Amino acid sequence: MANLTCSVRYAKGVGEKRAQLFKKLNIKTVSDLLYHFPAHYEDRSNVAPIGQTSPGKRQVIQGQVLLVNQFKITKKLSVFKAAIRDNSGVIYAIWYNQSYLSKLVKKGKELVVSGKVELKFGQKQIKVEDFEFLSGDEKDNLHLRRIVPCYPLTEGLSQRMLRRIIKTNLEEKSFYLIDSLPYEIRKRYSFISLPEALNNIHFPEDFSRQKEARRRLVFEELFLLQSALALKREEHKKESGIPFSTDRELTSSFFHHLPYSLTLSQKKVIREILEDMRSFRPMNRLLQGDVGSGKTVVATLVLLTAIANGYQTALMAPTEILAQQHWLNLRQLLAPLNIKVALLVSDLPPGDKKEIRTGLKEGRIQLVIGTHALIQKEIDFNELGAVVIDEQHRFGVMQRLSLRSKGKSPHVLVMTATPIPRTLALTSYGDLDLSIIDELPPGRKSVITRWISGSKRRELYRFIGEKLKEGIQAYFVYPLIEESDELDLKSAQEAADRLQSHIFPDFRICLLHGRMRREEKERIMDSFREKKIHILVSTTVIEVGIDIPNASLMLIENAERFGLAQLHQLRGRIGRGARQSHCFLLTGQKISPQARQRIKIMCKVKDGFLLAEEDLKLRGPGEFFGTRQWGMLNLKIADLIKDAQVLYLARKEAFQLVRKDPGLKNYPQLWEEINRRFVQQLDLVKVG
Ligand code: ADP
Ligand code: MG
């Protein structure tokens, strides 16, 4: 094993310089190299007789060099040409800008060439993509006369180089490969051995062998991940938590004073949560519910329960605006109950920060609401009993675990509105129990969503003007790719000014963006909440969590720039009151077919889960979470859509195995491989 975990720079044919390039491909160890899989293959196994090649096709030919010729077309473009013959005909092989070939490709040599065949001036030629000499001793055909792997590359590395390096190291290292898949599983699914699988994923003998190899490697990848999650879950179970009493006066009076009655879904998840909180092991639960399904009230219950039992609590949100909204709501709600609530965000004056820090440390503050500022090192609690993380999809697994580590096994509830397709949920949140709110509060009308063409803008403004007169408020959203992008920011500012002076002079319009100072953001949100502002022109800072039921209109500019998940989040800001809500999507002049499809789906599909599935199909899991990618989703071969069935199977097997042998005592190789792969993400502790 030692040999596989060592740095790739010591692998044969690599060295310091190439190791730097490999780093860009996320290849750090020899093992990473062997697990750098082809993105696709090219079938060059059939050599065509030259006389039967047909123009327009990619083909492989083999023959003897009759004569060569080299000339310049322009100063920068030179051509090297070789006539090649077999017993069926002659063809010209063409290379561009490779004059050094004149030293290698000489009359009489035997060549194998692959490339696209074309007809030029009545003469067949082949534009060379790859070639090899067919000399007596060089029998290894790595690039031709076989199914050839094509790898993801980076500048400075070529396919030929990578093939050679991988082939050499496969041969050299296959002795050290240790199969981490348990024998009984290999047998049950008749998987091929690990060396065989690696050989056939890189250099398949034929496509059916490649399929077999892939089947095994996909299973292996998902099985290892699921085993890690199963172990983490076992670990959670072993911890002793704080059993809370859940029928305190505080919580019941809170429910009595709610202005509405809970939906059946809300009641169901509350039951599940309270059961967790009563038990001796800490809750680790994911609450999933579409935007507007009413997760906040559930979160409040968790916080109140812990507070009623004499513990401190924390609520973490991904943006300052959302943290502040929670703070406003909860402070109001909890003030009469004499509960001390603090807001902790990063740009507080140092004095205030310090006061909160000591308040938390000494246990005077019972609830702290904040952004990621909460997980900084200096923050200590006296006795943290429960943690809620809102919009978890904006945080990483590590952040969840680090907030949790500020207490002794506190109860943890993470909430997300980003509807995560089941396959993703099982991979990113696989160590958590799952509760789902699958209905919206009664009386909600689904948001009417329409794609408006630029020529109808005037009409649209007229419609919005009328609604504003009725007292309805609106969001106008401008996409900023980066909040730091001055140009985009400027255009949002100009748009706000123009709307104010030319289009809606009788209404109050304000711009809100992420780079404003906190007090300013607060002031603007407050005025909007108090209906002093009619149109809030904003960047995507309003994307998550904002809850202002009177705002039931939304206009999204350049909607083609957003992904489906984000559009859904944005649209989730409206449709929160009893009134019919409208969402208008405007797009730029040039829009890609993909974007067009997204917009159409948005207009049709309202259900977040269906949208998420569509999004996953359109974009793939890598981009699903955008740049906030999960370390854990670093999948090399499994495809969560194509391989969903394998995922379920791998999960079943992994959880069964871990239940049977929670310390993996009988599976030391599996244990080792899991640790090697996930040590950072999961911080596993060997049990038993
Ligand atoms: P989300 O799940 O997106 O966080 P919120 O918790 O912000 O949703 O709730 C959305 C809105 O629905 C809020 O205004 C909230 O007061 C209201 N709400 C929550 N539960 C109910 C219910 N059972 N009946 C009526 N309104 C509700
Ligand atoms: Mg919310």
PDB file of C-alpha atoms and ligand atoms in Angstrom, residues 295-296 390-391 545, ligand 2:
ATOM      1  CA  LYS A 295     -39.271  25.267   8.547  1.00  0.00           C
ATOM      2  CA  THR A 296     -38.557  28.259  10.768  1.00  0.00           C
ATOM      3  CA  ASP A 390     -30.519  26.984   8.228  1.00  0.00           C
ATOM      4  CA  GLU A 391     -30.052  26.540   4.497  1.00  0.00           C
ATOM      5  CA  GLY A 545     -34.818  32.716   3.572  1.00  0.00           C
TER       6      GLY A 545
HETATM    7 MG    MG B   2     -36.241  29.505   5.777  1.00  0.00          MG
END
